[in-house]
Amino acid sequence: MLGIGSDHGGYALKQAIMKHLEARGIAYQDYGTYSEASCDYPDYGRAVALAVANGACDRGILICGTGIGISITANKVPGVRAALCGDCFSAEATRSHNDANILALGARVVGEGLALKIVDTFLDTPFSNDERHIRRIQKIEG
Ligand code: RB5
């Protein structure tokens, strides 16, 4: 299960991403926000991050205006590796090297077409399972 969440700044892009996930037959859980009314990104960033950390979701997608606030929030939850990506190279690398379990996007930074390609890259790229990357990921948690 994929968890998805945004604040008001990411709401429209979240709707487009959910439509895209449906077209791809990927199951998701929408953790809000559910309208364009102003709200606080930590509420949604934390909800998806906790769902990933406790195993309710295996991966997540978070969107705010910049992707920054919501990724900072998600990375406060132990076990979460949220990667803010604005290009496909980073999305591929963060899956392959960091085994990132949450993708963060900035809806005011990337257009919808690029965002959907970043989503596909993130979802379709496996972790390398390379010993040196495993070691480095273990060091992130301390
Ligand atoms: C909301 O205006 C905006 O601050 C938020 O979406 C995000 O960009 C924060 O990092």
mmCIF file of N, CA and C and ligand atoms in Angstrom:
data_model
loop_
_atom_site.group_PDB
_atom_site.id
_atom_site.type_symbol
_atom_site.label_atom_id
_atom_site.label_comp_id
_atom_site.label_asym_id
_atom_site.label_seq_id
_atom_site.Cartn_x
_atom_site.Cartn_y
_atom_site.Cartn_z
ATOM 1 N N MET A 1 0.852 -1.207 0.000
ATOM 2 C CA MET A 1 0.000 0.000 0.000
ATOM 3 C C MET A 1 0.880 1.245 0.000
ATOM 4 N N LEU A 2 0.489 2.213 -0.807
ATOM 5 C CA LEU A 2 1.199 3.480 -0.909
ATOM 6 C C LEU A 2 0.399 4.543 -0.144
ATOM 7 N N GLY A 3 1.064 5.272 0.738
ATOM 8 C CA GLY A 3 0.403 6.364 1.448
ATOM 9 C C GLY A 3 0.692 7.681 0.745
ATOM 10 N N ILE A 4 -0.316 8.534 0.634
ATOM 11 C CA ILE A 4 -0.102 9.821 -0.037
ATOM 12 C C ILE A 4 -0.715 10.932 0.794
ATOM 13 N N GLY A 5 -0.035 12.068 0.860
ATOM 14 C CA GLY A 5 -0.548 13.182 1.640
ATOM 15 C C GLY A 5 0.023 14.493 1.145
ATOM 16 N N SER A 6 -0.690 15.568 1.430
ATOM 17 C CA SER A 6 -0.225 16.899 1.033
ATOM 18 C C SER A 6 -0.865 17.948 1.926
ATOM 19 N N ASP A 7 -0.333 19.166 1.840
ATOM 20 C CA ASP A 7 -1.064 20.314 2.390
ATOM 21 C C ASP A 7 -1.845 20.947 1.239
ATOM 22 N N HIS A 8 -2.415 22.140 1.499
ATOM 23 C CA HIS A 8 -3.203 22.812 0.456
ATOM 24 C C HIS A 8 -2.360 23.130 -0.773
ATOM 25 N N GLY A 9 -1.080 23.440 -0.568
ATOM 26 C CA GLY A 9 -0.198 23.782 -1.688
ATOM 27 C C GLY A 9 0.039 22.605 -2.622
ATOM 28 N N GLY A 10 -0.097 21.403 -2.086
ATOM 29 C CA GLY A 10 0.123 20.199 -2.892
ATOM 30 C C GLY A 10 -1.151 19.479 -3.279
ATOM 31 N N TYR A 11 -2.285 20.055 -2.886
ATOM 32 C CA TYR A 11 -3.566 19.344 -3.073
ATOM 33 C C TYR A 11 -3.839 19.010 -4.554
ATOM 34 N N ALA A 12 -3.697 19.987 -5.441
ATOM 35 C CA ALA A 12 -4.025 19.754 -6.863
ATOM 36 C C ALA A 12 -3.091 18.702 -7.461
ATOM 37 N N LEU A 13 -1.819 18.770 -7.119
ATOM 38 C CA LEU A 13 -0.888 17.767 -7.660
ATOM 39 C C LEU A 13 -1.184 16.395 -7.059
ATOM 40 N N LYS A 14 -1.600 16.361 -5.796
ATOM 41 C CA LYS A 14 -1.976 15.066 -5.192
ATOM 42 C C LYS A 14 -3.129 14.436 -5.961
ATOM 43 N N GLN A 15 -4.114 15.263 -6.339
ATOM 44 C CA GLN A 15 -5.251 14.726 -7.106
ATOM 45 C C GLN A 15 -4.759 14.124 -8.426
ATOM 46 N N ALA A 16 -3.837 14.817 -9.099
ATOM 47 C CA ALA A 16 -3.307 14.321 -10.381
ATOM 48 C C ALA A 16 -2.509 13.031 -10.174
ATOM 49 N N ILE A 17 -1.745 12.971 -9.104
ATOM 50 C CA ILE A 17 -0.945 11.766 -8.837
ATOM 51 C C ILE A 17 -1.863 10.587 -8.508
ATOM 52 N N MET A 18 -2.930 10.827 -7.754
ATOM 53 C CA MET A 18 -3.848 9.720 -7.417
ATOM 54 C C MET A 18 -4.524 9.186 -8.684
ATOM 55 N N LYS A 19 -4.885 10.071 -9.584
ATOM 56 C CA LYS A 19 -5.473 9.648 -10.868
ATOM 57 C C LYS A 19 -4.465 8.787 -11.641
ATOM 58 N N HIS A 20 -3.231 9.215 -11.622
ATOM 59 C CA HIS A 20 -2.153 8.481 -12.296
ATOM 60 C C HIS A 20 -1.957 7.105 -11.656
ATOM 61 N N LEU A 21 -1.994 7.054 -10.331
ATOM 62 C CA LEU A 21 -1.831 5.767 -9.635
ATOM 63 C C LEU A 21 -2.991 4.829 -9.986
ATOM 64 N N GLU A 22 -4.189 5.391 -10.053
ATOM 65 C CA GLU A 22 -5.358 4.569 -10.432
ATOM 66 C C GLU A 22 -5.184 4.012 -11.835
ATOM 67 N N ALA A 23 -4.693 4.831 -12.764
ATOM 68 C CA ALA A 23 -4.472 4.374 -14.147
ATOM 69 C C ALA A 23 -3.434 3.258 -14.184
ATOM 70 N N ARG A 24 -2.500 3.307 -13.255
ATOM 71 C CA ARG A 24 -1.458 2.262 -13.191
ATOM 72 C C ARG A 24 -1.885 1.061 -12.349
ATOM 73 N N GLY A 25 -3.040 1.136 -11.715
ATOM 74 C CA GLY A 25 -3.512 0.023 -10.881
ATOM 75 C C GLY A 25 -2.757 -0.113 -9.578
ATOM 76 N N ILE A 26 -2.232 1.010 -9.071
ATOM 77 C CA ILE A 26 -1.475 0.998 -7.808
ATOM 78 C C ILE A 26 -2.400 1.424 -6.659
ATOM 79 N N ALA A 27 -2.517 0.569 -5.645
ATOM 80 C CA ALA A 27 -3.387 0.863 -4.499
ATOM 81 C C ALA A 27 -2.740 1.923 -3.612
ATOM 82 N N TYR A 28 -3.571 2.870 -3.147
ATOM 83 C CA TYR A 28 -3.040 3.914 -2.259
ATOM 84 C C TYR A 28 -4.062 4.263 -1.196
ATOM 85 N N GLN A 29 -3.544 4.884 -0.148
ATOM 86 C CA GLN A 29 -4.399 5.429 0.915
ATOM 87 C C GLN A 29 -4.141 6.926 0.967
ATOM 88 N N ASP A 30 -5.195 7.731 0.862
ATOM 89 C CA ASP A 30 -5.068 9.188 0.893
ATOM 90 C C ASP A 30 -5.205 9.695 2.329
ATOM 91 N N TYR A 31 -4.130 10.241 2.863
ATOM 92 C CA TYR A 31 -4.111 10.739 4.242
ATOM 93 C C TYR A 31 -4.459 12.236 4.335
ATOM 94 N N GLY A 32 -4.981 12.816 3.249
ATOM 95 C CA GLY A 32 -5.366 14.225 3.246
ATOM 96 C C GLY A 32 -4.212 15.122 2.787
ATOM 97 N N THR A 33 -4.451 16.351 2.751
ATOM 98 C CA THR A 33 -5.634 17.117 3.005
ATOM 99 C C THR A 33 -6.686 16.880 1.906
ATOM 100 N N TYR A 34 -7.919 17.201 2.215
ATOM 101 C CA TYR A 34 -8.994 16.858 1.300
ATOM 102 C C TYR A 34 -9.627 18.065 0.611
ATOM 103 N N SER A 35 -8.983 19.233 0.709
ATOM 104 C CA SER A 35 -9.471 20.421 -0.010
ATOM 105 C C SER A 35 -8.303 21.403 -0.132
ATOM 106 N N GLU A 36 -8.560 22.514 -0.809
ATOM 107 C CA GLU A 36 -7.506 23.524 -0.966
ATOM 108 C C GLU A 36 -7.518 24.536 0.175
ATOM 109 N N ALA A 37 -8.314 24.283 1.218
ATOM 110 C CA ALA A 37 -8.325 25.183 2.378
ATOM 111 C C ALA A 37 -6.957 25.140 3.066
ATOM 112 N N SER A 38 -6.515 26.289 3.523
ATOM 113 C CA SER A 38 -5.198 26.394 4.151
ATOM 114 C C SER A 38 -5.092 25.458 5.360
ATOM 115 N N CYS A 39 -3.971 24.770 5.451
ATOM 116 C CA CYS A 39 -3.758 23.795 6.533
ATOM 117 C C CYS A 39 -2.259 23.719 6.827
ATOM 118 N N ASP A 40 -1.882 22.867 7.754
ATOM 119 C CA ASP A 40 -0.488 22.791 8.204
ATOM 120 C C ASP A 40 0.170 21.515 7.681
ATOM 121 N N TYR A 41 1.231 21.678 6.878
ATOM 122 C CA TYR A 41 1.882 20.508 6.252
ATOM 123 C C TYR A 41 2.395 19.459 7.242
ATOM 124 N N PRO A 42 2.812 19.836 8.484
ATOM 125 C CA PRO A 42 3.316 18.767 9.370
ATOM 126 C C PRO A 42 2.252 17.716 9.699
ATOM 127 N N ASP A 43 0.977 18.131 9.730
ATOM 128 C CA ASP A 43 -0.085 17.166 10.074
ATOM 129 C C ASP A 43 -0.132 16.021 9.063
ATOM 130 N N TYR A 44 0.048 16.345 7.804
ATOM 131 C CA TYR A 44 -0.061 15.335 6.744
ATOM 132 C C TYR A 44 1.273 14.619 6.533
ATOM 133 N N GLY A 45 2.355 15.361 6.675
ATOM 134 C CA GLY A 45 3.680 14.734 6.577
ATOM 135 C C GLY A 45 3.869 13.681 7.649
ATOM 136 N N ARG A 46 3.438 14.008 8.876
ATOM 137 C CA ARG A 46 3.583 13.058 9.979
ATOM 138 C C ARG A 46 2.657 11.860 9.808
ATOM 139 N N ALA A 47 1.455 12.077 9.335
ATOM 140 C CA ALA A 47 0.500 10.967 9.161
ATOM 141 C C ALA A 47 1.037 9.924 8.188
ATOM 142 N N VAL A 48 1.560 10.365 7.072
ATOM 143 C CA VAL A 48 2.090 9.409 6.082
ATOM 144 C C VAL A 48 3.388 8.787 6.597
ATOM 145 N N ALA A 49 4.221 9.581 7.229
ATOM 146 C CA ALA A 49 5.487 9.054 7.753
ATOM 147 C C ALA A 49 5.231 7.967 8.800
ATOM 148 N N LEU A 50 4.269 8.202 9.680
ATOM 149 C CA LEU A 50 3.951 7.186 10.699
ATOM 150 C C LEU A 50 3.394 5.927 10.055
ATOM 151 N N ALA A 51 2.586 6.081 9.020
ATOM 152 C CA ALA A 51 2.029 4.911 8.318
ATOM 153 C C ALA A 51 3.141 4.078 7.677
ATOM 154 N N VAL A 52 4.154 4.754 7.150
ATOM 155 C CA VAL A 52 5.283 4.030 6.563
ATOM 156 C C VAL A 52 6.116 3.384 7.668
ATOM 157 N N ALA A 53 6.361 4.123 8.734
ATOM 158 C CA ALA A 53 7.193 3.602 9.823
ATOM 159 C C ALA A 53 6.546 2.406 10.514
ATOM 160 N N ASN A 54 5.212 2.419 10.643
ATOM 161 C CA ASN A 54 4.567 1.301 11.364
ATOM 162 C C ASN A 54 4.144 0.161 10.434
ATOM 163 N N GLY A 55 4.439 0.310 9.145
ATOM 164 C CA GLY A 55 4.205 -0.792 8.211
ATOM 165 C C GLY A 55 2.833 -0.798 7.551
ATOM 166 N N ALA A 56 1.961 0.165 7.911
ATOM 167 C CA ALA A 56 0.652 0.237 7.249
ATOM 168 C C ALA A 56 0.832 0.513 5.755
ATOM 169 N N CYS A 57 1.868 1.259 5.438
ATOM 170 C CA CYS A 57 2.216 1.534 4.033
ATOM 171 C C CYS A 57 3.672 1.157 3.813
ATOM 172 N N ASP A 58 3.971 0.627 2.634
ATOM 173 C CA ASP A 58 5.387 0.310 2.385
ATOM 174 C C ASP A 58 6.144 1.503 1.820
ATOM 175 N N ARG A 59 5.422 2.416 1.151
ATOM 176 C CA ARG A 59 6.051 3.638 0.668
ATOM 177 C C ARG A 59 5.068 4.781 0.733
ATOM 178 N N GLY A 60 5.595 6.009 0.604
ATOM 179 C CA GLY A 60 4.727 7.172 0.664
ATOM 180 C C GLY A 60 5.127 8.239 -0.338
ATOM 181 N N ILE A 61 4.163 9.111 -0.620
ATOM 182 C CA ILE A 61 4.405 10.297 -1.441
ATOM 183 C C ILE A 61 3.831 11.482 -0.679
ATOM 184 N N LEU A 62 4.633 12.542 -0.531
ATOM 185 C CA LEU A 62 4.208 13.747 0.189
ATOM 186 C C LEU A 62 4.428 14.968 -0.686
ATOM 187 N N ILE A 63 3.485 15.882 -0.640
ATOM 188 C CA ILE A 63 3.568 17.071 -1.483
ATOM 189 C C ILE A 63 3.181 18.302 -0.673
ATOM 190 N N CYS A 64 4.026 19.330 -0.735
ATOM 191 C CA CYS A 64 3.616 20.657 -0.259
ATOM 192 C C CYS A 64 4.074 21.646 -1.315
ATOM 193 N N GLY A 65 4.040 22.932 -1.017
ATOM 194 C CA GLY A 65 4.393 23.911 -2.037
ATOM 195 C C GLY A 65 5.804 23.710 -2.561
ATOM 196 N N THR A 66 6.730 23.587 -1.633
ATOM 197 C CA THR A 66 8.133 23.387 -2.009
ATOM 198 C C THR A 66 8.588 21.946 -1.863
ATOM 199 N N GLY A 67 7.884 21.168 -1.089
ATOM 200 C CA GLY A 67 8.327 19.819 -0.723
ATOM 201 C C GLY A 67 9.272 19.821 0.460
ATOM 202 N N ILE A 68 9.669 21.017 0.891
ATOM 203 C CA ILE A 68 10.693 21.106 1.938
ATOM 204 C C ILE A 68 10.098 20.847 3.323
ATOM 205 N N GLY A 69 9.067 21.604 3.679
ATOM 206 C CA GLY A 69 8.499 21.458 5.027
ATOM 207 C C GLY A 69 7.999 20.056 5.284
ATOM 208 N N ILE A 70 7.361 19.488 4.299
ATOM 209 C CA ILE A 70 6.747 18.173 4.502
ATOM 210 C C ILE A 70 7.814 17.069 4.550
ATOM 211 N N SER A 71 8.932 17.261 3.829
ATOM 212 C CA SER A 71 10.010 16.258 3.897
ATOM 213 C C SER A 71 10.790 16.387 5.203
ATOM 214 N N ILE A 72 10.988 17.607 5.672
ATOM 215 C CA ILE A 72 11.644 17.792 6.977
ATOM 216 C C ILE A 72 10.827 17.094 8.056
ATOM 217 N N THR A 73 9.517 17.292 8.012
ATOM 218 C CA THR A 73 8.619 16.659 8.988
ATOM 219 C C THR A 73 8.740 15.142 8.935
ATOM 220 N N ALA A 74 8.639 14.581 7.739
ATOM 221 C CA ALA A 74 8.648 13.116 7.592
ATOM 222 C C ALA A 74 9.956 12.530 8.108
ATOM 223 N N ASN A 75 11.053 13.234 7.874
ATOM 224 C CA ASN A 75 12.355 12.690 8.277
ATOM 225 C C ASN A 75 12.596 12.726 9.783
ATOM 226 N N LYS A 76 11.690 13.334 10.531
ATOM 227 C CA LYS A 76 11.782 13.289 11.998
ATOM 228 C C LYS A 76 11.299 11.954 12.557
ATOM 229 N N VAL A 77 10.588 11.179 11.737
ATOM 230 C CA VAL A 77 10.034 9.903 12.207
ATOM 231 C C VAL A 77 11.082 8.801 11.970
ATOM 232 N N PRO A 78 11.504 8.099 13.041
ATOM 233 C CA PRO A 78 12.526 7.064 12.882
ATOM 234 C C PRO A 78 12.116 6.010 11.852
ATOM 235 N N GLY A 79 13.065 5.646 11.020
ATOM 236 C CA GLY A 79 12.808 4.631 9.993
ATOM 237 C C GLY A 79 12.384 5.216 8.662
ATOM 238 N N VAL A 80 12.049 6.500 8.672
ATOM 239 C CA VAL A 80 11.635 7.144 7.419
ATOM 240 C C VAL A 80 12.846 7.757 6.726
ATOM 241 N N ARG A 81 12.911 7.531 5.429
ATOM 242 C CA ARG A 81 13.914 8.181 4.589
ATOM 243 C C ARG A 81 13.143 8.875 3.467
ATOM 244 N N ALA A 82 12.841 10.152 3.702
ATOM 245 C CA ALA A 82 12.067 10.927 2.734
ATOM 246 C C ALA A 82 13.016 11.726 1.859
ATOM 247 N N ALA A 83 12.837 11.606 0.549
ATOM 248 C CA ALA A 83 13.723 12.284 -0.402
ATOM 249 C C ALA A 83 12.926 13.304 -1.207
ATOM 250 N N LEU A 84 13.353 14.550 -1.123
ATOM 251 C CA LEU A 84 12.747 15.619 -1.927
ATOM 252 C C LEU A 84 13.397 15.591 -3.305
ATOM 253 N N CYS A 85 12.627 15.321 -4.321
ATOM 254 C CA CYS A 85 13.169 15.179 -5.678
ATOM 255 C C CYS A 85 12.502 16.148 -6.654
ATOM 256 N N GLY A 86 13.325 16.775 -7.476
ATOM 257 C CA GLY A 86 12.820 17.649 -8.527
ATOM 258 C C GLY A 86 13.251 17.183 -9.899
ATOM 259 N N ASP A 87 13.827 15.977 -9.945
ATOM 260 C CA ASP A 87 14.279 15.418 -11.228
ATOM 261 C C ASP A 87 14.305 13.897 -11.125
ATOM 262 N N CYS A 88 14.295 13.252 -12.287
ATOM 263 C CA CYS A 88 14.227 11.780 -12.316
ATOM 264 C C CYS A 88 15.549 11.131 -11.899
ATOM 265 N N PHE A 89 16.672 11.799 -12.178
ATOM 266 C CA PHE A 89 17.965 11.242 -11.766
ATOM 267 C C PHE A 89 17.997 11.064 -10.241
ATOM 268 N N SER A 90 17.558 12.088 -9.517
ATOM 269 C CA SER A 90 17.557 12.013 -8.053
ATOM 270 C C SER A 90 16.587 10.949 -7.556
ATOM 271 N N ALA A 91 15.434 10.844 -8.211
ATOM 272 C CA ALA A 91 14.440 9.846 -7.789
ATOM 273 C C ALA A 91 14.998 8.429 -7.958
ATOM 274 N N GLU A 92 15.696 8.192 -9.057
ATOM 275 C CA GLU A 92 16.291 6.869 -9.286
ATOM 276 C C GLU A 92 17.416 6.615 -8.281
ATOM 277 N N ALA A 93 18.256 7.612 -8.087
ATOM 278 C CA ALA A 93 19.404 7.441 -7.190
ATOM 279 C C ALA A 93 18.968 7.237 -5.743
ATOM 280 N N THR A 94 17.934 7.945 -5.324
ATOM 281 C CA THR A 94 17.543 7.818 -3.916
ATOM 282 C C THR A 94 16.884 6.473 -3.630
ATOM 283 N N ARG A 95 16.263 5.865 -4.631
ATOM 284 C CA ARG A 95 15.752 4.501 -4.448
ATOM 285 C C ARG A 95 16.930 3.516 -4.433
ATOM 286 N N SER A 96 17.804 3.656 -5.419
ATOM 287 C CA SER A 96 18.902 2.720 -5.587
ATOM 288 C C SER A 96 19.929 2.802 -4.453
ATOM 289 N N HIS A 97 20.247 4.016 -4.011
ATOM 290 C CA HIS A 97 21.321 4.207 -3.016
ATOM 291 C C HIS A 97 20.808 4.328 -1.587
ATOM 292 N N ASN A 98 19.700 5.089 -1.416
ATOM 293 C CA ASN A 98 19.225 5.392 -0.056
ATOM 294 C C ASN A 98 18.040 4.527 0.368
ATOM 295 N N ASP A 99 17.522 3.726 -0.542
ATOM 296 C CA ASP A 99 16.287 2.968 -0.276
ATOM 297 C C ASP A 99 15.227 3.908 0.317
ATOM 298 N N ALA A 100 15.096 5.092 -0.276
ATOM 299 C CA ALA A 100 14.120 6.073 0.232
ATOM 300 C C ALA A 100 12.740 5.448 0.239
ATOM 301 N N ASN A 101 12.020 5.655 1.342
ATOM 302 C CA ASN A 101 10.674 5.070 1.422
ATOM 303 C C ASN A 101 9.570 6.115 1.283
ATOM 304 N N ILE A 102 9.952 7.379 1.201
ATOM 305 C CA ILE A 102 8.972 8.431 0.909
ATOM 306 C C ILE A 102 9.558 9.383 -0.131
ATOM 307 N N LEU A 103 8.755 9.692 -1.130
ATOM 308 C CA LEU A 103 9.107 10.707 -2.130
ATOM 309 C C LEU A 103 8.397 11.997 -1.751
ATOM 310 N N ALA A 104 9.149 13.090 -1.688
ATOM 311 C CA ALA A 104 8.545 14.401 -1.455
ATOM 312 C C ALA A 104 8.670 15.232 -2.722
ATOM 313 N N LEU A 105 7.600 15.960 -3.023
ATOM 314 C CA LEU A 105 7.561 16.794 -4.228
ATOM 315 C C LEU A 105 7.111 18.208 -3.869
ATOM 316 N N GLY A 106 7.622 19.185 -4.595
ATOM 317 C CA GLY A 106 7.197 20.566 -4.432
ATOM 318 C C GLY A 106 6.272 20.943 -5.579
ATOM 319 N N ALA A 107 5.002 21.132 -5.279
ATOM 320 C CA ALA A 107 4.015 21.384 -6.341
ATOM 321 C C ALA A 107 4.213 22.740 -7.006
ATOM 322 N N ARG A 108 4.886 23.664 -6.269
ATOM 323 C CA ARG A 108 5.143 24.979 -6.865
ATOM 324 C C ARG A 108 6.509 25.013 -7.544
ATOM 325 N N VAL A 109 7.166 23.863 -7.580
ATOM 326 C CA VAL A 109 8.514 23.777 -8.148
ATOM 327 C C VAL A 109 8.513 22.981 -9.441
ATOM 328 N N VAL A 110 7.828 21.843 -9.437
ATOM 329 C CA VAL A 110 7.808 20.980 -10.639
ATOM 330 C C VAL A 110 6.412 21.009 -11.259
ATOM 331 N N GLY A 111 6.363 20.922 -12.567
ATOM 332 C CA GLY A 111 5.088 20.815 -13.272
ATOM 333 C C GLY A 111 4.520 19.411 -13.136
ATOM 334 N N GLU A 112 3.255 19.281 -13.493
ATOM 335 C CA GLU A 112 2.591 17.977 -13.319
ATOM 336 C C GLU A 112 3.244 16.867 -14.158
ATOM 337 N N GLY A 113 3.619 17.185 -15.389
ATOM 338 C CA GLY A 113 4.222 16.157 -16.258
ATOM 339 C C GLY A 113 5.499 15.606 -15.665
ATOM 340 N N LEU A 114 6.369 16.491 -15.210
ATOM 341 C CA LEU A 114 7.625 16.040 -14.599
ATOM 342 C C LEU A 114 7.343 15.305 -13.293
ATOM 343 N N ALA A 115 6.409 15.814 -12.516
ATOM 344 C CA ALA A 115 6.092 15.169 -11.232
ATOM 345 C C ALA A 115 5.653 13.719 -11.445
ATOM 346 N N LEU A 116 4.849 13.472 -12.453
ATOM 347 C CA LEU A 116 4.374 12.101 -12.700
ATOM 348 C C LEU A 116 5.522 11.196 -13.141
ATOM 349 N N LYS A 117 6.454 11.737 -13.902
ATOM 350 C CA LYS A 117 7.629 10.942 -14.303
ATOM 351 C C LYS A 117 8.522 10.652 -13.088
ATOM 352 N N ILE A 118 8.640 11.617 -12.194
ATOM 353 C CA ILE A 118 9.412 11.398 -10.966
ATOM 354 C C ILE A 118 8.735 10.320 -10.121
ATOM 355 N N VAL A 119 7.419 10.376 -10.024
ATOM 356 C CA VAL A 119 6.669 9.349 -9.279
ATOM 357 C C VAL A 119 6.932 7.968 -9.887
ATOM 358 N N ASP A 120 6.822 7.860 -11.193
ATOM 359 C CA ASP A 120 7.042 6.560 -11.845
ATOM 360 C C ASP A 120 8.467 6.058 -11.598
ATOM 361 N N THR A 121 9.423 6.941 -11.701
ATOM 362 C CA THR A 121 10.822 6.552 -11.476
ATOM 363 C C THR A 121 11.007 6.057 -10.048
ATOM 364 N N PHE A 122 10.427 6.798 -9.102
ATOM 365 C CA PHE A 122 10.538 6.420 -7.682
ATOM 366 C C PHE A 122 9.898 5.048 -7.437
ATOM 367 N N LEU A 123 8.720 4.828 -8.004
ATOM 368 C CA LEU A 123 8.000 3.572 -7.748
ATOM 369 C C LEU A 123 8.627 2.383 -8.471
ATOM 370 N N ASP A 124 9.274 2.633 -9.596
ATOM 371 C CA ASP A 124 9.752 1.530 -10.445
ATOM 372 C C ASP A 124 11.221 1.181 -10.224
ATOM 373 N N THR A 125 11.918 1.947 -9.412
ATOM 374 C CA THR A 125 13.348 1.679 -9.208
ATOM 375 C C THR A 125 13.560 0.887 -7.920
ATOM 376 N N PRO A 126 14.167 -0.295 -8.018
ATOM 377 C CA PRO A 126 14.428 -1.082 -6.805
ATOM 378 C C PRO A 126 15.664 -0.577 -6.057
ATOM 379 N N PHE A 127 15.757 -0.929 -4.792
ATOM 380 C CA PHE A 127 16.989 -0.685 -4.025
ATOM 381 C C PHE A 127 18.093 -1.586 -4.594
ATOM 382 N N SER A 128 19.289 -1.083 -4.633
ATOM 383 C CA SER A 128 20.401 -1.829 -5.229
ATOM 384 C C SER A 128 20.776 -3.071 -4.421
ATOM 385 N N ASN A 129 20.509 -3.030 -3.102
ATOM 386 C CA ASN A 129 20.947 -4.092 -2.183
ATOM 387 C C ASN A 129 22.451 -4.213 -2.098
ATOM 388 N N ASP A 130 23.128 -3.196 -2.535
ATOM 389 C CA ASP A 130 24.588 -3.146 -2.489
ATOM 390 C C ASP A 130 25.040 -3.019 -1.021
ATOM 391 N N GLU A 131 26.041 -3.791 -0.659
ATOM 392 C CA GLU A 131 26.511 -3.842 0.735
ATOM 393 C C GLU A 131 26.914 -2.464 1.271
ATOM 394 N N ARG A 132 27.573 -1.652 0.406
ATOM 395 C CA ARG A 132 28.021 -0.333 0.909
ATOM 396 C C ARG A 132 26.839 0.597 1.141
ATOM 397 N N HIS A 133 25.777 0.447 0.333
ATOM 398 C CA HIS A 133 24.589 1.291 0.549
ATOM 399 C C HIS A 133 23.823 0.830 1.795
ATOM 400 N N ILE A 134 23.771 -0.482 2.006
ATOM 401 C CA ILE A 134 23.126 -0.998 3.228
ATOM 402 C C ILE A 134 23.853 -0.451 4.455
ATOM 403 N N ARG A 135 25.176 -0.491 4.422
ATOM 404 C CA ARG A 135 25.969 0.000 5.562
ATOM 405 C C ARG A 135 25.675 1.487 5.825
ATOM 406 N N ARG A 136 25.609 2.269 4.770
ATOM 407 C CA ARG A 136 25.396 3.711 4.936
ATOM 408 C C ARG A 136 23.995 4.012 5.460
ATOM 409 N N ILE A 137 23.021 3.260 4.984
ATOM 410 C CA ILE A 137 21.633 3.453 5.462
ATOM 411 C C ILE A 137 21.547 3.114 6.945
ATOM 412 N N GLN A 138 22.249 2.039 7.348
ATOM 413 C CA GLN A 138 22.256 1.674 8.773
ATOM 414 C C GLN A 138 22.852 2.795 9.612
ATOM 415 N N LYS A 139 23.847 3.487 9.058
ATOM 416 C CA LYS A 139 24.486 4.576 9.800
ATOM 417 C C LYS A 139 23.572 5.792 9.945
ATOM 418 N N ILE A 140 22.579 5.931 9.042
ATOM 419 C CA ILE A 140 21.652 7.069 9.145
ATOM 420 C C ILE A 140 20.898 7.000 10.478
ATOM 421 N N GLU A 141 20.472 5.799 10.842
ATOM 422 C CA GLU A 141 19.680 5.636 12.070
ATOM 423 C C GLU A 141 20.550 5.728 13.330
ATOM 424 N N GLY A 142 21.856 5.670 13.158
ATOM 425 C CA GLY A 142 22.788 5.840 14.280
ATOM 426 C C GLY A 142 23.043 4.555 15.043
HETATM 427 C C1 RB5 B 1 2.382 26.708 2.357
HETATM 428 O O1 RB5 B 1 2.143 28.014 1.938
HETATM 429 C C2 RB5 B 1 3.843 26.360 2.168
HETATM 430 O O2 RB5 B 1 4.602 26.984 3.154
HETATM 431 C C3 RB5 B 1 4.038 24.881 2.204
HETATM 432 O O3 RB5 B 1 3.271 24.284 1.212
HETATM 433 C C4 RB5 B 1 5.448 24.369 2.001
HETATM 434 O O4 RB5 B 1 6.031 24.927 0.868
HETATM 435 C C5 RB5 B 1 6.334 24.421 3.173
HETATM 436 O O5 RB5 B 1 7.484 23.971 3.148
#
